[in-house]
Amino acid sequence: MDRCRIAALFLAWMAVAPGHAADAVEAFTVMEIAPGNFVHYGRIEERSPDNLGDQANIGFIVGERCVAVIDAGGSLAVGQALRAAIRRTTDKPVCWVILTHMHPDHCFGAAAFREDQAVVVGHENLPRSMGQRARPYLNALKRDLGERAAGSEVIPPTLLVRDEMVLDLGGRSIRLKAWPVAHTDNDVTVVDEGTGTLWLGDLLFVSHTPVVDGKITGFIEVLDQLSTLRVARFVPGHGRTDAPWPQALQPERDYLALIVRETRAAIKRRKTIEEAVDEVGLSERDKWVNFDDYHRRNVTTAYTELEWE
Amino acid sequence: MSGGILRSVAEDGGIMNMLWRGLTAALVAVLPVAAALGNEKAEPDPAKSQYWPPIRQMMFGEREILDGKDVVRVYLSTRADDASTVPVAVKAQIDQTPGQYIKQVYLIVERNPSPAAGIFQFTPDSGRAQVETRLRFEDFSFVRAIAETSDGKLYMASRWVKAAGGCSAPGDKNRMPANVVGTMKFRFADETVEAHKPALVQLMIRHPNESALASDFDGARTPQFVRHVQVTYAGKPVMSADVDFSISDNPSFRFYFVPEKEGELRAIVEDTHDKRYQYKETIVEGVPLPGG
């Protein structure tokens, strides 16, 4: 079995934004976690002009004929840094850009692969959900990154995954699966079948507080299905871990299950949504980075789902 | 029907329709500027908001608007957690008496494409002029609550809210089946009610409350959202509201009513597709009520 090999790639950021050497892409590193599977681990921090939205774990898989990108990063600049990393690794063309879901930290870099004429691939619900959020996502990106947001675009997929789909990269097939509503209503996972590498998108958060932008009970059900898969290696959407599969799913599942349990209890005690948001799930605070940025929102989403049970 | 003036206007195409058309036109002119300047992270001065004057002019003309702090307050968290579901409470600071009461509360989200989120009418029978609901926010915005008292005076309270993107993101991720739309329930704050003592109740409506902003609705179709809500107790109006898609999906309204020994609480809801939904529940003093 191949040892993981680190490919550190240094990008001349000057070419992207003259005079603004943002440190996010000065040293854009990718790691080969399994043969042909390269991951760039994003930062667990709020989006800023310094990190340019380099928050999500993104990467690519190299076949004999084609490269498939898995998530394009949170801005054009991050997408370009990923593209430069690919060009330093292989001369094979990028045939597909797979978006694991609609969120801006995974999608805004897709424009970097336009010149490759790569086909954008996503869940069958992605065009609709992405279309509804494109404008506010772009406004927020401009608010956070200012002029460094320039060129970032929401590009809808043209190849849609319904249930499952296999892409042939040449001597290597990858299997895409579209999931029911969980983290969002458009979650897709990718398995590189030869190496047993599972790319989870934001169905798995490690360290970073999990985010529920779909359906919390659905999220738990999908995790339970994922836990039955045989997986040699896996890539979370955020964070990294040495925990084995499927135990690595457990902290996230525990967090979501606690929210469900305590929100149901709060509803039963006739608590309002504001009261629930103030009291549910606080025992998890120390287990997650950026808990205060996302937790209350998760409880809000859970409450509006569970109050109709 | 309560709210005679408003209903008579509503008969004639709808005050919310009128406001919506007018304000949308006014805001289309302002929005590009807003996008260009949209960098305000600090809390601005409510008196200096560039978005307020056209809305004020459209809704209140030259009428004087007084400081509301002794009459009405608006409660919500400054940094909203979910822009598509921002809980807000508007609470009267005066009692509802036949001599002086709040007859109407205008709830406005300045930067929303349709800023008039709701116009709520109350009577002395309402017990308290108070309403809690959940709002969508398109962008960082002031929320204004303007109370109109029975003597015709206007009082305003304002709050700044940091939340964005909630209008274009209808929370209909789960694709609501048609037969579920319009389902309602009441949730009572207390397990039982006592005659003549104001009681808090939440009216919950299963409805996608589709935003007219969503980008990929086809042009031939009008978004379906709740337009009018009317609640009566024992046949008398408690609260009625003209509302809009600034209200979150599955609209929720929490308010007071004053129960007798026994009586029927009834809600009638109408949406933009001319659908009419009804729900009622008999409330008996001392008998356990749903809510948990």
XYZ file of C-alpha atoms in Angstrom:
601
model
C 0.000 0.000 0.000
C 1.265 3.398 -0.912
C 2.416 5.666 1.833
C 0.642 8.993 1.836
C 2.760 11.421 0.025
C 2.529 15.124 0.517
C 2.729 17.368 -2.470
C 3.222 20.920 -1.382
C 2.432 23.300 -4.152
C 3.329 26.930 -4.104
C 1.208 29.190 -6.201
C 2.290 32.579 -7.389
C -0.714 34.461 -6.074
C 0.489 37.536 -7.916
C -1.027 36.184 -11.094
C -4.468 36.098 -9.516
C -4.637 39.423 -7.711
C -1.679 41.695 -8.233
C -0.466 43.310 -5.054
C -2.620 41.187 -2.724
C -0.648 38.214 -1.520
C -3.420 36.484 0.382
C -1.863 33.791 2.508
C -4.613 31.264 1.718
C -3.197 30.492 -1.657
C 0.447 31.370 -1.114
C 0.996 27.823 0.014
C -1.869 25.755 -1.303
C -1.083 22.192 -0.339
C -2.641 18.953 -1.485
C -2.055 15.556 0.068
C -2.294 12.238 -1.770
C -4.293 10.223 0.750
C -4.717 7.215 -1.549
C -3.214 6.546 -4.984
C -4.622 9.179 -7.315
C -6.760 10.814 -4.602
C -5.511 14.291 -3.695
C -7.035 16.342 -0.861
C -6.622 19.953 0.091
C -7.712 20.502 3.691
C -9.497 23.838 4.148
C -9.237 26.012 7.215
C -11.704 25.882 10.040
C -12.287 29.616 10.314
C -14.703 32.303 9.232
C -14.441 33.461 5.645
C -12.174 36.490 5.296
C -10.156 38.385 2.699
C -7.103 36.558 4.080
C -8.393 33.013 3.642
C -10.427 33.807 0.497
C -13.039 31.256 1.493
C -10.529 28.385 1.653
C -12.683 26.588 4.234
C -13.811 23.310 2.739
C -11.837 20.137 2.071
C -11.595 19.867 -1.697
C -9.542 17.808 -4.102
C -9.298 15.666 -7.192
C -8.987 12.128 -8.447
C -6.651 11.318 -11.345
C -7.412 8.572 -13.860
C -5.514 7.470 -16.981
C -7.710 9.640 -19.177
C -9.301 12.317 -16.989
C -9.235 14.207 -13.729
C -12.395 14.641 -11.645
C -12.428 17.597 -9.275
C -14.399 17.152 -6.058
C -15.547 20.581 -4.909
C -13.983 23.732 -6.238
C -13.432 25.867 -3.112
C -14.941 29.057 -1.773
C -13.813 31.579 -4.378
C -12.363 31.785 -7.865
C -8.931 32.242 -6.268
C -9.204 28.946 -4.374
C -10.464 27.206 -7.533
C -7.471 28.571 -9.426
C -5.105 27.393 -6.714
C -6.635 23.921 -6.931
C -6.326 23.980 -10.699
C -2.655 24.948 -10.421
C -2.125 22.052 -8.008
C -3.681 19.677 -10.532
C -1.487 21.021 -13.316
C 1.608 20.352 -11.195
C 0.437 16.800 -10.534
C -0.752 15.595 -13.918
C -1.251 16.739 -17.495
C -4.557 14.877 -17.837
C -7.536 17.119 -18.573
C -10.154 17.987 -15.975
C -13.295 16.359 -17.371
C -15.642 16.812 -14.412
C -16.153 19.192 -11.514
C -18.318 17.396 -8.960
C -20.084 19.651 -6.471
C -20.966 17.703 -3.317
C -23.681 20.271 -2.450
C -24.703 23.892 -2.964
C -22.741 25.691 -0.240
C -20.513 28.575 -1.279
C -17.321 27.259 0.338
C -17.550 24.243 -2.002
C -18.830 25.850 -5.205
C -17.549 29.359 -5.868
C -14.255 28.178 -7.370
C -15.917 26.282 -10.224
C -15.277 29.088 -12.708
C -11.571 28.215 -12.547
C -12.319 25.080 -14.607
C -14.314 26.777 -17.331
C -11.297 26.862 -19.646
C -11.035 23.090 -19.257
C -14.612 22.767 -20.505
C -15.178 20.510 -17.534
C -18.720 19.227 -17.011
C -20.188 20.372 -13.704
C -21.855 17.448 -11.903
C -24.295 17.577 -8.977
C -27.391 16.229 -7.273
C -30.624 16.427 -9.249
C -31.879 19.009 -6.698
C -28.769 21.140 -7.028
C -29.800 23.413 -9.938
C -32.987 24.477 -8.198
C -31.515 24.996 -4.738
C -28.406 26.689 -6.074
C -30.507 28.953 -8.288
C -32.530 30.107 -5.317
C -29.447 31.043 -3.336
C -27.070 32.277 -6.023
C -27.720 35.966 -5.555
C -27.583 36.141 -1.756
C -24.520 33.868 -1.742
C -22.732 36.175 -4.150
C -23.755 39.281 -2.172
C -22.416 37.713 1.008
C -19.170 36.705 -0.707
C -18.681 40.286 -1.876
C -19.442 41.548 1.610
C -16.810 39.227 3.129
C -14.067 39.258 0.476
C -14.562 42.652 -1.180
C -12.669 42.899 -4.452
C -11.136 39.486 -3.854
C -14.525 37.950 -4.629
C -14.074 39.017 -8.251
C -14.688 36.270 -10.806
C -16.333 33.886 -8.329
C -19.504 32.450 -9.819
C -22.336 30.100 -9.102
C -22.226 27.605 -11.964
C -25.120 25.147 -12.087
C -24.430 21.494 -12.881
C -25.332 20.124 -16.317
C -24.834 16.457 -15.424
C -27.283 15.472 -12.684
C -27.035 12.576 -10.277
C -30.277 10.796 -9.481
C -29.666 7.866 -7.167
C -26.248 6.680 -8.463
C -23.878 7.309 -11.361
C -20.477 5.941 -12.337
C -17.858 8.082 -14.093
C -14.986 6.408 -15.932
C -11.740 8.349 -15.528
C -9.774 5.790 -17.556
C -8.650 2.722 -15.618
C -10.508 4.085 -12.624
C -14.213 4.390 -11.921
C -15.779 6.621 -9.356
C -19.297 6.115 -8.063
C -21.459 9.119 -7.220
C -24.467 8.789 -4.958
C -27.274 11.318 -4.469
C -28.698 11.219 -0.926
C -32.121 12.134 0.448
C -32.415 15.455 2.363
C -29.715 15.534 5.063
C -27.075 18.262 5.398
C -28.818 19.928 2.414
C -31.339 18.677 -0.133
C -28.514 18.128 -2.634
C -25.794 16.046 -0.960
C -23.632 13.831 -3.172
C -20.842 11.471 -2.092
C -18.063 10.069 -4.290
C -16.336 6.696 -3.938
C -13.133 5.897 -5.774
C -13.859 2.218 -6.180
C -10.316 0.985 -6.718
C -8.924 2.443 -3.506
C -12.116 2.425 -1.419
C -11.826 6.154 -0.798
C -15.065 7.884 0.222
C -15.459 11.645 -0.314
C -18.252 12.711 2.001
C -18.722 16.405 1.340
C -20.464 17.982 4.323
C -22.194 14.793 5.350
C -19.228 14.599 7.700
C -17.909 17.479 9.767
C -14.864 16.843 11.918
C -13.999 19.491 14.561
C -16.044 22.086 12.627
C -19.556 22.298 14.120
C -21.918 20.265 11.928
C -24.385 22.372 9.963
C -27.982 21.370 9.269
C -29.351 23.126 6.219
C -31.681 20.312 5.221
C -33.382 17.984 7.643
C -31.879 16.895 10.934
C -33.696 13.547 11.170
C -32.757 12.850 7.538
C -29.121 13.703 8.323
C -29.030 11.069 11.081
C -30.643 8.464 8.800
C -28.068 9.118 6.079
C -25.223 8.790 8.607
C -26.627 5.428 9.665
C -26.650 4.274 6.037
C -23.123 5.585 5.467
C -21.862 3.727 8.529
C -22.683 0.392 6.836
C -20.375 1.103 3.877
C -17.003 -0.604 3.649
C -14.513 2.221 3.353
C -10.716 2.157 3.335
C -10.233 5.924 3.614
C -12.542 8.895 3.804
C -12.487 12.644 3.330
C -14.761 14.800 5.520
C -16.135 18.082 4.156
C -14.373 19.924 6.966
C -11.635 18.937 9.387
C -9.530 15.787 9.522
C -9.245 12.857 11.845
C -7.274 9.693 12.522
C -10.380 7.930 13.835
C -11.273 4.715 12.000
C -14.368 4.227 9.856
C -17.226 4.252 10.779
C -16.430 5.435 14.329
C -15.401 8.759 12.802
C -19.096 9.466 12.166
C -20.008 9.089 15.819
C -19.273 12.570 17.251
C -21.391 14.197 14.549
C -24.180 11.657 15.000
C -24.123 12.185 18.770
C -24.355 15.948 18.303
C -27.308 15.730 15.916
C -29.102 13.129 18.035
C -28.687 15.301 21.138
C -30.245 18.273 19.354
C -33.174 16.138 18.225
C -33.696 14.718 21.709
C -33.448 18.025 23.546
C -35.480 19.970 20.984
C -38.274 17.416 21.174
C -38.173 17.700 24.961
C -38.295 21.506 24.787
C -41.289 21.397 22.438
C -43.014 18.986 24.790
C -42.417 21.416 27.654
C -44.137 24.125 25.537
C -40.922 26.080 25.030
C -40.836 28.599 22.182
C -38.261 28.495 19.415
C -36.281 31.290 21.123
C -36.252 29.419 24.414
C -35.195 26.188 22.714
C -32.358 27.948 20.889
C -31.096 29.263 24.235
C -31.030 25.913 26.006
C -30.697 22.976 23.587
C -27.432 21.136 23.019
C -25.142 23.374 25.064
C -23.325 20.393 26.598
C -21.681 19.915 23.161
C -20.100 23.382 23.129
C -16.583 22.295 24.076
C -16.480 19.511 21.516
C -16.597 21.726 18.439
C -14.778 24.658 16.916
C -17.037 27.597 15.911
C -19.963 26.224 17.931
C -21.382 29.700 18.511
C -21.430 30.422 14.781
C -23.631 27.486 13.812
C -25.249 25.770 16.753
C -28.196 28.123 17.319
C -29.015 27.965 13.655
C -29.053 24.177 13.825
C -31.497 24.282 16.724
C -33.689 26.739 14.806
C -33.782 24.359 11.845
C -34.429 21.361 14.090
C -37.228 23.116 15.951
C -39.084 24.131 12.781
C -38.829 20.533 11.581
C -39.744 18.805 14.849
C -42.587 21.097 15.951
C -44.742 19.457 13.257
C -44.183 15.881 14.440
C -64.881 40.814 9.256
C -62.610 42.941 11.350
C -60.318 45.704 10.218
C -62.945 47.424 8.061
C -60.706 49.986 6.464
C -58.024 47.542 5.599
C -60.448 44.960 4.316
C -62.215 47.476 2.128
C -58.879 48.404 0.614
C -58.074 44.729 0.357
C -61.281 44.074 -1.565
C -59.908 46.429 -4.131
C -56.825 44.457 -5.066
C -55.272 44.266 -1.623
C -53.272 46.792 0.342
C -50.400 44.347 0.530
C -50.474 43.892 -3.228
C -50.472 47.625 -3.650
C -47.647 48.105 -1.175
C -45.743 45.260 -2.689
C -45.944 46.632 -6.214
C -45.127 50.165 -5.131
C -42.303 49.266 -2.829
C -40.789 46.753 -5.182
C -40.651 49.450 -7.823
C -39.121 51.887 -5.344
C -36.551 49.384 -4.185
C -35.482 48.205 -7.600
C -34.081 51.698 -7.961
C -32.275 51.516 -4.623
C -30.971 47.936 -4.662
C -27.975 48.296 -6.999
C -26.711 51.097 -4.759
C -27.263 48.841 -1.783
C -25.250 46.032 -3.321
C -22.420 48.423 -4.032
C -22.445 49.786 -0.481
C -23.344 46.526 1.201
C -20.403 46.487 3.519
C -21.957 47.774 6.728
C -20.934 45.511 9.554
C -21.460 48.048 12.340
C -24.931 48.981 13.489
C -26.130 52.057 11.591
C -28.380 54.852 12.863
C -32.068 54.003 12.272
C -32.828 57.654 11.549
C -30.285 57.736 8.723
C -31.322 54.630 6.843
C -31.646 55.374 3.135
C -34.228 52.608 2.780
C -36.715 54.004 5.243
C -37.921 57.294 3.618
C -39.539 55.704 0.513
C -41.224 53.024 2.626
C -42.411 55.581 5.157
C -43.770 57.805 2.385
C -45.593 54.925 0.713
C -47.163 53.573 3.886
C -47.707 56.617 6.079
C -47.392 59.686 3.842
C -46.910 62.827 5.923
C -48.293 61.389 9.166
C -46.219 62.053 12.242
C -44.461 58.965 13.698
C -43.633 59.227 17.402
C -40.943 57.463 19.410
C -42.462 54.121 20.371
C -40.550 53.134 23.478
C -43.522 53.592 25.863
C -46.017 52.042 23.452
C -44.438 49.257 21.428
C -41.199 47.284 21.469
C -39.686 44.864 19.025
C -37.568 41.962 20.216
C -35.217 39.876 18.125
C -31.620 38.824 18.253
C -29.275 41.258 16.549
C -27.295 38.533 14.896
C -29.857 36.170 13.462
C -28.925 32.524 13.362
C -30.913 31.522 10.309
C -31.904 34.232 7.822
C -34.894 32.224 6.651
C -36.292 31.855 10.189
C -35.710 34.872 12.419
C -38.040 34.873 15.424
C -39.440 38.323 16.191
C -41.776 39.546 18.924
C -43.697 42.816 18.863
C -45.034 43.660 22.298
C -47.357 46.468 23.360
C -46.243 48.491 26.348
C -49.816 49.652 27.004
C -52.935 47.696 27.962
C -55.752 47.048 25.526
C -58.693 48.972 27.048
C -61.835 50.079 25.223
C -60.722 53.678 25.823
C -57.237 53.320 24.403
C -55.717 50.391 22.595
C -53.384 49.438 19.785
C -55.532 48.740 16.776
C -52.838 47.957 14.273
C -49.146 47.024 14.145
C -47.132 47.350 10.953
C -44.104 45.065 10.836
C -41.534 46.132 8.278
C -38.238 44.594 7.140
C -36.668 47.531 5.350
C -34.356 45.713 2.978
C -36.698 42.921 1.960
C -38.058 42.982 -1.591
C -41.490 43.283 -0.055
C -40.750 45.277 3.096
C -44.247 45.181 4.636
C -43.995 41.758 6.256
C -47.313 42.061 8.040
C -50.055 44.395 9.170
C -51.642 42.999 12.320
C -54.969 44.215 13.699
C -56.027 43.952 17.300
C -59.118 44.877 19.323
C -59.722 45.464 23.027
C -60.786 41.790 23.051
C -57.269 40.749 22.038
C -56.169 41.004 25.660
C -52.728 42.281 24.713
C -51.485 43.682 21.416
C -48.640 41.280 20.971
C -47.552 39.088 18.107
C -44.611 36.766 17.640
C -43.749 35.431 14.221
C -40.716 34.344 12.139
C -39.238 36.443 9.375
C -37.012 36.028 6.352
C -34.208 38.513 5.788
C -32.809 39.273 2.374
C -30.044 41.447 3.745
C -28.809 43.172 6.903
C -31.737 45.409 7.745
C -33.673 47.442 10.239
C -36.919 45.927 11.424
C -39.577 48.524 12.221
C -42.697 47.968 14.271
C -45.184 50.817 14.036
C -48.141 50.734 16.371
C -51.259 52.693 15.499
C -53.310 53.473 18.599
C -57.079 53.875 18.698
C -56.659 57.678 18.702
C -54.885 57.415 15.344
C -51.333 58.108 16.531
C -48.315 56.203 15.220
C -45.430 54.969 17.388
C -42.306 53.290 16.060
C -39.658 50.941 17.439
C -36.650 49.819 15.355
C -34.082 47.045 15.624
C -31.022 46.292 13.482
C -30.619 42.677 12.378
C -27.635 41.025 10.741
C -29.025 38.252 8.564
C -28.940 37.807 4.821
C -30.066 35.473 2.077
C -33.220 34.213 3.756
C -35.717 35.417 1.148
C -34.323 33.603 -1.814
C -33.913 30.452 0.180
C -37.402 29.172 0.741
C -37.212 26.545 3.424
C -39.185 24.098 1.312
C -36.391 21.587 1.159
C -38.746 18.794 1.905
C -41.160 19.519 -0.964
C -44.451 19.885 0.865
C -47.193 17.601 -0.485
C -50.283 19.518 -1.673
C -52.584 17.761 0.763
C -50.497 19.017 3.679
C -50.608 22.689 2.666
C -53.045 24.577 4.860
C -52.930 22.121 7.761
C -53.027 24.078 11.008
C -52.676 23.617 14.709
C -52.867 25.666 17.869
C -50.185 25.368 20.523
C -51.045 26.864 23.859
C -48.379 28.345 26.118
C -50.088 26.920 29.214
C -51.685 23.584 29.767
C -55.039 25.106 30.658
C -56.713 28.507 30.413
C -58.641 30.479 32.965
C -61.739 32.462 32.024
C -61.146 36.207 31.521
C -57.382 35.855 31.815
C -55.404 36.597 28.600
C -53.923 33.372 27.207
C -51.049 32.965 24.744
C -51.579 30.750 21.730
C -49.464 29.946 18.675
C -51.211 29.417 15.351
C -49.065 27.159 13.144
C -49.822 26.905 9.427
C -48.303 24.295 7.121
C -47.551 26.330 4.018
C -44.462 26.769 1.785
C -45.038 30.555 1.777
C -43.010 30.691 -1.421
C -40.916 33.765 -1.917
C -41.556 35.740 -5.084
C -37.788 36.159 -5.251
C -36.784 32.574 -5.889
C -34.970 32.575 -9.191
C -36.152 29.459 -10.908
C -39.881 29.605 -10.530
C -41.290 29.673 -13.995
C -42.769 32.985 -15.036
C -46.280 31.661 -15.604
C -46.737 30.746 -11.984
C -47.508 33.093 -9.094
C -45.655 32.072 -5.956
C -48.032 30.670 -3.396
C -47.887 32.482 -0.070
C -50.259 33.301 2.761
C -51.998 36.638 2.329
C -54.481 36.899 5.149
C -54.943 35.358 8.563
C -57.996 35.898 10.724
C -58.456 34.558 14.227
C -61.700 34.807 16.181
C -62.730 33.612 19.603
C -66.429 32.976 20.253
C -67.137 34.749 16.964
C -65.288 37.930 17.933
C -62.061 39.049 16.231
C -58.884 38.430 18.214
C -56.130 39.101 15.685
C -56.094 39.467 11.961
C -53.140 39.997 9.687
C -52.311 40.860 6.109
C -49.003 39.158 5.510
C -46.428 38.438 2.858
C -43.556 36.175 1.894
C -41.293 37.999 4.332
C -42.911 35.570 6.776
C -41.010 32.247 6.957
C -42.379 29.044 5.483
C -44.826 27.251 7.769
C -46.043 30.638 9.065
C -46.346 30.886 12.825
C -48.171 33.583 14.779
C -48.318 33.725 18.556
C -50.725 36.125 20.244
C -53.155 36.569 23.138
C -56.861 35.992 23.366
C -59.194 36.236 26.345
C -61.089 32.994 26.940
C -64.486 32.622 28.583
C -65.632 29.470 30.403
C -65.938 27.855 26.988
C -65.614 29.057 23.414
C -64.326 28.266 19.981
C -60.995 29.568 18.712
C -61.103 29.690 14.937
C -58.499 30.552 12.277
C -59.182 31.319 8.641
C -56.204 31.582 6.290
C -56.183 32.710 2.651
C -53.279 32.483 0.218
C -52.326 34.000 -3.137
C -53.793 31.046 -4.999
C -57.221 31.894 -3.530
C -57.055 28.845 -1.327
C -58.924 29.185 1.964
C -58.085 27.047 4.982
C -59.929 26.798 8.292
C -59.146 25.390 11.670
C -60.949 25.530 14.991
C -60.674 24.231 18.473
C -63.055 24.402 21.414
C -61.398 25.796 24.511
C -62.858 24.913 27.893
C -61.591 26.422 31.130
C -59.432 23.955 33.055
C -59.375 21.302 30.312
C -55.852 20.407 29.100
C -54.870 22.023 25.814
C -52.397 20.922 23.117
C -49.029 22.546 23.090
C -46.486 20.031 24.316
